[in-house]
CSV table of N, CA and C in Angstrom, one decimal:
chain,number,residue,atom,x,y,z
N,1,UNK,N,-33.6,-15.3,-26.4
N,1,UNK,CA,-34.8,-15.4,-26.5
N,1,UNK,C,-36.0,-14.4,-24.7
N,2,UNK,N,-36.7,-13.1,-25.2
N,2,UNK,CA,-36.7,-12.9,-24.5
N,2,UNK,C,-38.5,-14.0,-24.2
N,3,UNK,N,-38.0,-14.2,-22.8
N,3,UNK,CA,-40.3,-14.6,-22.3
N,3,UNK,C,-40.0,-14.8,-21.0
N,4,UNK,N,-41.7,-15.0,-20.3
N,4,UNK,CA,-41.8,-14.1,-19.3
N,4,UNK,C,-41.6,-15.3,-17.8
N,5,UNK,N,-41.0,-13.8,-17.4
N,5,UNK,CA,-41.2,-15.7,-16.1
N,5,UNK,C,-42.1,-15.7,-15.0
N,6,UNK,N,-41.3,-16.6,-14.5
N,6,UNK,CA,-42.5,-18.0,-14.5
N,6,UNK,C,-42.7,-17.2,-12.8
N,7,UNK,N,-44.6,-16.8,-12.9
N,7,UNK,CA,-45.1,-16.4,-11.9
N,7,UNK,C,-44.9,-17.2,-10.5
N,8,UNK,N,-44.8,-16.5,-9.5
N,8,UNK,CA,-44.3,-16.8,-8.1
N,8,UNK,C,-45.0,-17.5,-7.6
N,9,UNK,N,-44.9,-19.1,-7.3
N,9,UNK,CA,-45.6,-19.8,-6.4
N,9,UNK,C,-46.7,-20.7,-7.5
N,10,UNK,N,-46.6,-20.7,-8.2
N,10,UNK,CA,-46.9,-20.8,-9.7
N,10,UNK,C,-49.0,-20.6,-10.1
N,11,UNK,N,-49.1,-19.1,-10.0
N,11,UNK,CA,-50.8,-18.7,-9.5
N,11,UNK,C,-50.1,-17.8,-10.1
N,12,UNK,N,-50.6,-17.9,-11.4
N,12,UNK,CA,-51.2,-17.2,-12.7
N,12,UNK,C,-51.2,-15.2,-12.4
N,13,UNK,N,-50.5,-14.2,-13.1
N,13,UNK,CA,-50.4,-13.1,-13.5
N,13,UNK,C,-51.4,-12.6,-13.7
N,14,UNK,N,-52.3,-12.7,-14.5
N,14,UNK,CA,-53.4,-12.3,-15.0
N,14,UNK,C,-54.8,-11.6,-13.7
N,15,UNK,N,-55.1,-10.7,-13.5
N,15,UNK,CA,-55.5,-10.0,-12.4
N,15,UNK,C,-55.5,-10.2,-11.0
N,16,UNK,N,-54.2,-11.0,-11.1
N,16,UNK,CA,-54.0,-11.7,-9.5
N,16,UNK,C,-53.4,-10.5,-8.9
N,17,UNK,N,-52.6,-9.8,-9.2
N,17,UNK,CA,-51.3,-9.2,-9.0
N,17,UNK,C,-52.0,-7.3,-8.3
N,18,UNK,N,-50.9,-7.0,-8.4
N,18,UNK,CA,-51.5,-5.4,-7.7
N,18,UNK,C,-52.3,-4.5,-8.3
N,19,UNK,N,-53.3,-4.2,-7.5
N,19,UNK,CA,-54.1,-3.0,-8.6
N,19,UNK,C,-54.1,-1.4,-8.5
N,20,UNK,N,-53.2,-1.4,-9.6
N,20,UNK,CA,-53.0,0.3,-9.9
N,20,UNK,C,-54.1,1.5,-10.4
N,21,UNK,N,-53.9,2.5,-9.5
N,21,UNK,CA,-54.8,3.8,-9.7
N,21,UNK,C,-54.8,4.6,-10.4
N,22,UNK,N,-55.3,4.2,-11.3
N,22,UNK,CA,-55.3,5.4,-12.3
N,22,UNK,C,-55.3,7.1,-11.8
N,23,UNK,N,-55.5,8.4,-12.9
N,23,UNK,CA,-55.7,8.9,-12.8
N,23,UNK,C,-56.9,9.2,-13.4
N,24,UNK,N,-58.3,10.2,-12.8
N,24,UNK,CA,-59.0,11.2,-14.1
N,24,UNK,C,-58.4,11.8,-15.3
N,25,UNK,N,-58.9,11.4,-16.3
N,25,UNK,CA,-58.5,12.2,-17.2
N,25,UNK,C,-58.6,13.2,-18.1
N,26,UNK,N,-57.3,13.8,-18.4
N,26,UNK,CA,-57.6,15.2,-18.5
N,26,UNK,C,-56.6,16.1,-17.4
N,27,UNK,N,-56.8,14.6,-16.7
N,27,UNK,CA,-55.4,15.6,-14.8
N,27,UNK,C,-53.8,15.6,-15.5
N,28,UNK,N,-53.2,16.6,-15.0
N,28,UNK,CA,-52.0,17.1,-14.4
N,28,UNK,C,-51.7,16.9,-13.9
N,29,UNK,N,-50.2,16.2,-13.3
N,29,UNK,CA,-49.6,15.8,-11.8
N,29,UNK,C,-48.2,16.4,-12.4
N,30,UNK,N,-48.7,17.7,-11.7
N,30,UNK,CA,-46.8,18.6,-12.1
N,30,UNK,C,-45.2,18.0,-11.8
N,31,UNK,N,-44.8,18.4,-12.1
N,31,UNK,CA,-43.4,17.9,-11.4
N,31,UNK,C,-43.0,18.0,-10.2
N,32,UNK,N,-43.0,17.8,-8.9
N,32,UNK,CA,-42.2,18.4,-8.3
N,32,UNK,C,-40.5,19.6,-8.2
N,33,UNK,N,-40.9,20.5,-8.1
N,33,UNK,CA,-40.1,21.8,-7.9
N,33,UNK,C,-38.4,21.6,-6.2
N,34,UNK,N,-37.7,21.4,-7.1
N,34,UNK,CA,-36.5,21.0,-6.8
N,34,UNK,C,-36.2,22.4,-5.8
N,35,UNK,N,-36.5,24.1,-6.6
N,35,UNK,CA,-35.3,24.5,-5.5
N,35,UNK,C,-36.4,25.3,-6.0
N,36,UNK,N,-35.9,26.4,-4.6
N,36,UNK,CA,-36.9,27.2,-4.7
N,36,UNK,C,-37.3,28.4,-5.0
N,37,UNK,N,-38.4,29.1,-5.0
N,37,UNK,CA,-38.2,31.0,-5.2
N,37,UNK,C,-36.5,31.6,-5.2
N,38,UNK,N,-36.3,31.5,-4.5
N,38,UNK,CA,-34.6,32.2,-4.4
N,38,UNK,C,-33.7,31.4,-4.8
N,39,UNK,N,-33.6,30.2,-5.7
N,39,UNK,CA,-32.6,29.8,-5.9
N,39,UNK,C,-33.0,30.0,-7.5
N,40,UNK,N,-34.1,29.9,-7.9
N,40,UNK,CA,-34.8,30.5,-9.4
N,40,UNK,C,-34.6,31.6,-9.6
N,41,UNK,N,-34.6,33.0,-9.4
N,41,UNK,CA,-34.3,33.7,-8.5
N,41,UNK,C,-33.0,34.8,-9.6
N,42,UNK,N,-32.2,33.8,-8.4
N,42,UNK,CA,-30.2,33.4,-8.2
N,42,UNK,C,-30.0,33.0,-10.5
N,43,UNK,N,-30.8,31.5,-10.6
N,43,UNK,CA,-30.6,31.5,-11.3
N,43,UNK,C,-31.2,32.4,-13.6
N,44,UNK,N,-32.3,33.2,-12.8
N,44,UNK,CA,-32.7,34.0,-13.9
N,44,UNK,C,-31.3,35.6,-14.1
N,45,UNK,N,-30.4,35.2,-13.4
N,45,UNK,CA,-30.1,36.3,-13.7
N,45,UNK,C,-27.9,35.4,-13.3
N,46,UNK,N,-28.1,34.0,-13.2
N,46,UNK,CA,-26.6,33.7,-13.3
N,46,UNK,C,-26.7,33.2,-14.3
N,47,UNK,N,-28.0,32.1,-15.3
N,47,UNK,CA,-27.2,31.2,-16.4
N,47,UNK,C,-27.3,32.1,-17.3
N,48,UNK,N,-27.6,33.9,-17.6
N,48,UNK,CA,-27.4,34.5,-18.6
N,48,UNK,C,-25.9,35.5,-18.7
N,49,UNK,N,-25.7,35.7,-17.5
N,49,UNK,CA,-24.5,36.0,-17.5
N,49,UNK,C,-23.3,34.6,-17.6
N,50,UNK,N,-23.4,33.8,-17.4
N,50,UNK,CA,-22.5,32.7,-17.4
N,50,UNK,C,-22.7,31.4,-18.6
N,51,UNK,N,-23.7,32.5,-19.4
N,51,UNK,CA,-23.6,32.6,-20.4
N,51,UNK,C,-23.2,33.9,-21.5
N,52,UNK,N,-23.0,34.4,-21.2
N,52,UNK,CA,-22.6,35.9,-21.7
N,52,UNK,C,-21.3,35.7,-21.0
N,53,UNK,N,-20.6,35.1,-20.5
N,53,UNK,CA,-19.2,34.7,-20.7
N,53,UNK,C,-18.7,33.9,-21.4
N,54,UNK,N,-19.1,32.8,-21.3
N,54,UNK,CA,-18.8,31.8,-22.9
N,54,UNK,C,-18.6,33.0,-24.0
N,55,UNK,N,-19.9,33.0,-23.7
N,55,UNK,CA,-19.7,34.1,-25.6
N,55,UNK,C,-18.5,35.3,-25.6
N,56,UNK,N,-18.6,35.7,-25.1
N,56,UNK,CA,-17.6,37.0,-25.3
N,56,UNK,C,-16.5,36.1,-25.3
N,57,UNK,N,-16.2,34.9,-24.1
N,57,UNK,CA,-15.3,33.8,-24.8
N,57,UNK,C,-14.5,33.9,-26.0
N,58,UNK,N,-15.8,33.4,-26.6
N,58,UNK,CA,-15.5,32.8,-28.2
N,58,UNK,C,-15.0,33.3,-28.8
N,59,UNK,N,-16.2,35.5,-28.4
N,59,UNK,CA,-15.9,35.9,-29.8
N,59,UNK,C,-14.7,36.9,-30.5
N,60,UNK,N,-13.6,35.9,-29.1
N,60,UNK,CA,-12.7,37.6,-28.8
N,60,UNK,C,-11.9,35.9,-29.3
N,61,UNK,N,-12.0,35.2,-29.0
N,61,UNK,CA,-11.0,33.7,-29.7
N,61,UNK,C,-11.2,33.9,-31.2
N,62,UNK,N,-12.6,34.1,-32.4
N,62,UNK,CA,-13.2,33.8,-33.2
N,62,UNK,C,-12.6,35.3,-34.0
N,63,UNK,N,-12.2,36.2,-32.8
N,63,UNK,CA,-11.9,37.0,-33.5
N,63,UNK,C,-9.9,37.9,-33.9
N,64,UNK,N,-9.7,37.0,-33.0
N,64,UNK,CA,-7.6,36.8,-33.2
N,64,UNK,C,-7.4,36.1,-33.4
N,65,UNK,N,-8.3,34.9,-34.3
N,65,UNK,CA,-7.7,34.0,-35.4
N,65,UNK,C,-6.7,33.5,-35.5
N,66,UNK,N,-6.6,33.2,-33.1
N,66,UNK,CA,-4.9,32.5,-33.4
N,66,UNK,C,-3.4,33.3,-33.7
N,67,UNK,N,-3.7,34.9,-33.2
N,67,UNK,CA,-3.0,35.1,-33.2
N,67,UNK,C,-2.7,36.6,-31.3
N,68,UNK,N,-1.7,37.0,-31.3
N,68,UNK,CA,-2.5,37.3,-30.4
N,68,UNK,C,-3.2,38.1,-29.5
N,69,UNK,N,-3.0,38.0,-28.2
N,69,UNK,CA,-4.2,38.7,-27.5
N,69,UNK,C,-3.3,40.3,-26.8
N,70,UNK,N,-4.7,41.2,-27.3
N,70,UNK,CA,-4.4,42.6,-27.0
N,70,UNK,C,-5.5,43.5,-26.5
N,71,UNK,N,-5.2,44.7,-26.0
N,71,UNK,CA,-6.2,45.5,-25.6
N,71,UNK,C,-8.1,44.9,-26.0
N,72,UNK,N,-8.1,45.5,-27.3
N,72,UNK,CA,-9.0,45.6,-28.3
N,72,UNK,C,-9.7,43.8,-28.0
N,73,UNK,N,-9.6,43.4,-28.1
N,73,UNK,CA,-9.7,42.3,-27.9
N,73,UNK,C,-10.1,41.9,-26.6
N,74,UNK,N,-9.7,41.8,-25.6
N,74,UNK,CA,-10.4,41.6,-24.5
N,74,UNK,C,-11.6,43.0,-24.7
N,75,UNK,N,-11.5,44.0,-24.8
N,75,UNK,CA,-12.6,45.0,-24.6
N,75,UNK,C,-13.9,44.3,-25.6
N,76,UNK,N,-13.2,43.6,-26.8
N,76,UNK,CA,-14.6,42.9,-27.8
N,76,UNK,C,-15.0,42.0,-27.0
N,77,UNK,N,-14.8,40.6,-26.5
N,77,UNK,CA,-15.2,40.3,-25.0
N,77,UNK,C,-15.9,40.6,-24.0
N,78,UNK,N,-15.6,41.6,-23.9
N,78,UNK,CA,-16.0,41.6,-22.3
N,78,UNK,C,-17.3,42.5,-23.4
N,79,UNK,N,-17.6,43.3,-23.9
N,79,UNK,CA,-18.8,44.0,-24.5
N,79,UNK,C,-19.8,43.0,-24.9
N,80,UNK,N,-18.8,41.5,-25.7
N,80,UNK,CA,-20.0,40.5,-25.6
N,80,UNK,C,-20.5,40.2,-25.1
N,81,UNK,N,-19.9,39.5,-24.0
N,81,UNK,CA,-20.9,38.9,-22.8
N,81,UNK,C,-21.1,39.8,-22.7
N,82,UNK,N,-21.4,41.0,-21.8
N,82,UNK,CA,-22.2,42.2,-21.8
N,82,UNK,C,-23.6,42.2,-22.3
N,83,UNK,N,-23.3,42.0,-23.3
N,83,UNK,CA,-24.4,42.6,-24.5
N,83,UNK,C,-25.9,41.6,-24.6
N,84,UNK,N,-24.7,40.0,-24.5
N,84,UNK,CA,-25.8,38.7,-24.5
N,84,UNK,C,-26.3,38.8,-23.1
N,85,UNK,N,-26.1,38.6,-21.7
N,85,UNK,CA,-26.2,38.4,-21.2
N,85,UNK,C,-27.0,39.8,-20.5
N,86,UNK,N,-27.1,40.8,-21.0
N,86,UNK,CA,-27.9,41.7,-21.1
N,86,UNK,C,-29.1,41.7,-21.6
N,87,UNK,N,-29.0,41.4,-22.7
N,87,UNK,CA,-30.5,41.1,-23.9
N,87,UNK,C,-30.8,39.9,-23.3
N,88,UNK,N,-29.9,38.5,-22.9
N,88,UNK,CA,-30.8,37.7,-22.0
N,88,UNK,C,-31.8,37.7,-21.3
N,89,UNK,N,-31.8,38.4,-19.9
N,89,UNK,CA,-31.7,38.5,-18.6
N,89,UNK,C,-33.3,39.1,-19.8
N,90,UNK,N,-32.9,40.2,-21.0
N,90,UNK,CA,-34.0,40.8,-20.7
N,90,UNK,C,-35.2,40.7,-21.1
N,91,UNK,N,-34.7,39.7,-22.5
N,91,UNK,CA,-35.8,38.0,-23.3
N,91,UNK,C,-36.6,37.3,-22.2
N,92,UNK,N,-35.2,36.9,-21.2
N,92,UNK,CA,-36.2,36.2,-20.0
N,92,UNK,C,-36.5,36.8,-19.3
N,93,UNK,N,-37.1,37.9,-19.0
N,93,UNK,CA,-38.4,39.1,-18.0
N,93,UNK,C,-39.9,39.3,-19.0
N,94,UNK,N,-39.6,40.0,-20.1
N,94,UNK,CA,-40.5,40.6,-21.5
N,94,UNK,C,-40.8,39.5,-22.4
N,95,UNK,N,-40.6,38.6,-22.4
N,95,UNK,CA,-40.7,37.1,-23.9
N,95,UNK,C,-42.2,36.4,-24.0
N,96,UNK,N,-42.1,36.6,-22.1
N,96,UNK,CA,-43.4,35.7,-21.8
N,96,UNK,C,-44.5,36.0,-21.9
N,97,UNK,N,-44.5,37.9,-21.3
N,97,UNK,CA,-45.5,38.4,-21.3
N,97,UNK,C,-46.1,38.4,-23.5
N,98,UNK,N,-45.7,38.0,-23.3
N,98,UNK,CA,-45.7,38.1,-25.2
N,98,UNK,C,-46.7,37.2,-25.9
N,99,UNK,N,-47.3,37.4,-26.7
N,99,UNK,CA,-47.5,36.5,-28.1
N,99,UNK,C,-47.2,35.4,-28.0
N,100,UNK,N,-47.5,34.1,-28.0
N,100,UNK,CA,-46.6,33.3,-29.1
N,100,UNK,C,-45.3,33.2,-29.8
N,101,UNK,N,-46.5,33.6,-31.2
N,101,UNK,CA,-46.1,34.3,-32.8
N,101,UNK,C,-44.4,35.4,-32.2
N,102,UNK,N,-44.5,36.6,-31.4
N,102,UNK,CA,-44.4,37.8,-30.9
N,102,UNK,C,-42.8,36.8,-29.8
N,103,UNK,N,-43.2,36.0,-29.3
N,103,UNK,CA,-42.1,35.3,-28.8
N,103,UNK,C,-41.6,33.9,-28.9
N,104,UNK,N,-41.5,33.3,-30.0
N,104,UNK,CA,-40.4,32.4,-30.4
N,104,UNK,C,-39.5,33.9,-31.5
N,105,UNK,N,-40.9,35.0,-32.4
N,105,UNK,CA,-39.8,36.0,-32.7
N,105,UNK,C,-38.4,36.5,-32.4
N,106,UNK,N,-38.5,37.5,-31.1
N,106,UNK,CA,-37.9,37.5,-29.7
N,106,UNK,C,-36.7,36.4,-30.0
N,107,UNK,N,-36.5,35.5,-29.6
N,107,UNK,CA,-36.0,34.9,-28.6
N,107,UNK,C,-34.9,33.8,-30.7
N,108,UNK,N,-35.8,33.8,-31.3
N,108,UNK,CA,-35.0,33.4,-32.7
N,108,UNK,C,-34.7,34.3,-33.6
N,109,UNK,N,-34.8,35.8,-33.4
N,109,UNK,CA,-34.2,37.4,-33.6
N,109,UNK,C,-32.8,37.7,-32.8
N,110,UNK,N,-33.3,37.3,-31.5
N,110,UNK,CA,-31.6,36.5,-30.8
N,110,UNK,C,-30.9,36.3,-30.9
N,111,UNK,N,-31.3,35.0,-31.1
N,111,UNK,CA,-30.0,33.8,-31.6
N,111,UNK,C,-29.3,34.8,-32.6
N,112,UNK,N,-30.2,34.7,-34.0
N,112,UNK,CA,-30.1,34.9,-35.4
N,112,UNK,C,-28.6,35.6,-35.4
N,113,UNK,N,-29.5,37.2,-34.4
N,113,UNK,CA,-27.9,38.3,-34.1
N,113,UNK,C,-26.8,37.5,-33.7
N,114,UNK,N,-26.7,37.1,-32.8
N,114,UNK,CA,-25.8,36.4,-32.1
N,114,UNK,C,-24.8,35.6,-32.4
N,115,UNK,N,-25.9,34.8,-33.7
N,115,UNK,CA,-24.7,34.4,-34.1
N,115,UNK,C,-24.3,34.2,-35.5
N,116,UNK,N,-24.7,35.6,-35.5
N,116,UNK,CA,-24.4,36.7,-36.7
N,116,UNK,C,-23.0,36.5,-36.5
N,117,UNK,N,-22.8,37.6,-34.6
N,117,UNK,CA,-21.9,38.1,-35.2
N,117,UNK,C,-20.4,37.3,-34.9
N,118,UNK,N,-21.0,35.8,-34.4
N,118,UNK,CA,-20.6,35.0,-33.7
N,118,UNK,C,-19.1,34.8,-35.0
N,119,UNK,N,-20.4,34.5,-36.1
N,119,UNK,CA,-19.4,34.3,-37.7
N,119,UNK,C,-18.7,35.3,-38.8
N,120,UNK,N,-19.3,36.1,-37.6
N,120,UNK,CA,-18.6,37.5,-38.7
N,120,UNK,C,-17.0,37.2,-38.1
N,121,UNK,N,-16.2,36.9,-36.8
N,121,UNK,CA,-15.9,37.0,-37.1
N,121,UNK,C,-14.4,36.5,-37.4
N,122,UNK,N,-15.4,35.5,-38.0
N,122,UNK,CA,-14.5,34.5,-38.7
N,122,UNK,C,-13.9,35.4,-39.9
N,123,UNK,N,-13.4,34.8,-41.1
N,123,UNK,CA,-12.8,35.0,-42.4
N,123,UNK,C,-13.8,35.0,-43.3
N,124,UNK,N,-15.2,34.6,-43.2
N,124,UNK,CA,-15.8,34.4,-44.0
N,124,UNK,C,-16.5,36.0,-45.1
N,125,UNK,N,-17.6,35.8,-45.6
N,125,UNK,CA,-17.7,36.7,-46.3
N,125,UNK,C,-18.8,37.5,-45.7
N,126,UNK,N,-19.6,38.5,-46.2
N,126,UNK,CA,-20.9,39.2,-44.7
N,126,UNK,C,-22.1,38.5,-45.9
N,127,UNK,N,-21.9,38.2,-47.0
N,127,UNK,CA,-23.0,37.1,-47.4
N,127,UNK,C,-23.4,36.0,-47.1
N,128,UNK,N,-21.7,35.2,-46.7
N,128,UNK,CA,-22.4,34.0,-45.6
N,128,UNK,C,-22.9,34.3,-44.7
N,129,UNK,N,-22.5,35.0,-44.0
N,129,UNK,CA,-23.0,35.8,-42.3
N,129,UNK,C,-24.4,35.5,-42.7
N,130,UNK,N,-25.2,36.4,-43.1
N,130,UNK,CA,-25.7,36.9,-43.2
N,130,UNK,C,-27.2,35.5,-43.5
N,131,UNK,N,-26.5,34.9,-44.1
N,131,UNK,CA,-27.5,33.9,-45.0
N,131,UNK,C,-27.5,32.3,-43.4
N,132,UNK,N,-26.1,32.7,-42.9
N,132,UNK,CA,-26.2,31.8,-42.1
N,132,UNK,C,-27.4,31.8,-41.2
N,133,UNK,N,-26.7,32.9,-40.6
N,133,UNK,CA,-28.0,34.2,-39.6
N,133,UNK,C,-29.1,33.0,-40.0
N,134,UNK,N,-29.5,34.1,-41.1
N,134,UNK,CA,-30.7,33.8,-41.0
N,134,UNK,C,-30.8,31.9,-41.1
N,135,UNK,N,-30.3,31.3,-42.4
N,135,UNK,CA,-30.9,30.3,-41.7
N,135,UNK,C,-31.3,29.9,-40.4
N,136,UNK,N,-30.2,29.9,-39.3
N,136,UNK,CA,-30.0,29.6,-38.2
N,136,UNK,C,-31.4,30.3,-37.2
N,137,UNK,N,-31.9,31.7,-37.3
N,137,UNK,CA,-33.1,32.5,-37.0
N,137,UNK,C,-34.4,31.9,-37.4
N,138,UNK,N,-34.4,30.9,-38.6
N,138,UNK,CA,-35.6,30.3,-38.8
N,138,UNK,C,-35.4,29.1,-38.6
N,139,UNK,N,-34.7,28.9,-38.1
N,139,UNK,CA,-35.2,27.1,-37.7
N,139,UNK,C,-35.4,27.3,-36.1
N,140,UNK,N,-34.5,28.5,-35.3
N,140,UNK,CA,-34.7,28.8,-34.1
N,140,UNK,C,-36.4,29.1,-34.1
N,141,UNK,N,-36.8,30.5,-35.3
N,141,UNK,CA,-37.9,29.9,-34.2
N,141,UNK,C,-39.2,28.9,-34.7
N,142,UNK,N,-38.6,28.3,-35.4
N,142,UNK,CA,-39.8,27.5,-36.5
N,142,UNK,C,-39.6,26.1,-35.4
N,143,UNK,N,-38.9,26.2,-34.6
N,143,UNK,CA,-38.6,25.3,-32.8
N,143,UNK,C,-39.3,25.6,-32.1
N,144,UNK,N,-39.3,27.0,-31.4
N,144,UNK,CA,-39.8,27.4,-31.2
N,144,UNK,C,-41.4,28.4,-30.8
N,145,UNK,N,-41.6,28.5,-32.3
N,145,UNK,CA,-43.0,29.5,-32.3
N,145,UNK,C,-43.6,27.1,-31.5
N,146,UNK,N,-43.1,25.9,-32.7
N,146,UNK,CA,-44.1,24.9,-32.3
N,146,UNK,C,-43.5,24.3,-30.6
N,147,UNK,N,-42.8,24.9,-30.1
N,147,UNK,CA,-42.7,24.7,-28.7
N,147,UNK,C,-43.8,25.4,-27.6
N,148,UNK,N,-43.8,26.8,-28.1
N,148,UNK,CA,-44.5,27.8,-27.3
N,148,UNK,C,-46.3,27.7,-27.5
N,149,UNK,N,-46.6,27.4,-29.3
N,149,UNK,CA,-48.2,27.3,-29.7
N,149,UNK,C,-48.6,25.7,-29.4
N,150,UNK,N,-47.4,24.6,-28.8
N,150,UNK,CA,-48.3,23.7,-28.3
N,150,UNK,C,-48.4,23.5,-27.0
N,151,UNK,N,-48.0,24.5,-26.5
N,151,UNK,CA,-47.5,24.8,-25.0
N,151,UNK,C,-48.7,25.4,-24.5
N,152,UNK,N,-48.6,26.9,-24.8
N,152,UNK,CA,-49.1,28.3,-24.1
N,152,UNK,C,-51.4,28.6,-25.0
N,153,UNK,N,-51.5,29.0,-24.5
N,153,UNK,CA,-52.9,29.1,-25.9
N,153,UNK,C,-52.6,31.4,-26.4
N,154,UNK,N,-53.5,31.7,-26.8
N,154,UNK,CA,-53.1,32.3,-27.9
N,154,UNK,C,-53.0,33.7,-26.6
N,155,UNK,N,-52.9,33.8,-25.7
N,155,UNK,CA,-52.3,34.9,-25.4
N,155,UNK,C,-51.8,35.3,-24.4
N,156,UNK,N,-50.7,34.6,-24.4
N,156,UNK,CA,-49.7,34.1,-23.5
N,156,UNK,C,-49.1,32.9,-23.0
N,157,UNK,N,-49.9,32.2,-22.2
N,157,UNK,CA,-50.8,32.0,-21.0
N,157,UNK,C,-50.1,30.1,-21.2
N,158,UNK,N,-49.4,30.1,-20.4
N,158,UNK,CA,-48.9,27.8,-20.0
N,158,UNK,C,-50.4,27.5,-19.9
N,159,UNK,N,-51.0,26.5,-20.7
N,159,UNK,CA,-51.6,25.5,-21.3
N,159,UNK,C,-51.0,24.5,-19.6
N,160,UNK,N,-52.6,24.3,-18.8
N,160,UNK,CA,-52.3,23.7,-17.7
N,160,UNK,C,-52.6,22.7,-17.7
């Protein structure tokens, strides 16, 4: 059973504890920025490159389907990684300047196309790949639109 612990020295807790100061309503305190601007600038390039390398490896592994590694397979993996990283960096730079609808649409199109290209490397049909990537893009659009709708105004500026 969960019961309250007795107050120290037999004094009742009601009203006798330390007072906690509250904030004025509507005032939001921003969390501390752990990393500096230089680290954030480097992360805007490093994270898409690392994700692109993972994506390229995944595409190449799916395309060879357990067979031997060939030069074409390596080329497919490296080109997929390069395109993924370049488009990711471009979206990170350009999408925040768009309205929230277009912002969510750009990211969901990127996710849907990336998933569709990855899925078509497996031995499934083209129609199944199209339907699966459309489903993933639709779910991504719903999630991103909700996120941007609740955190941005109509012009794409973050609500503080």
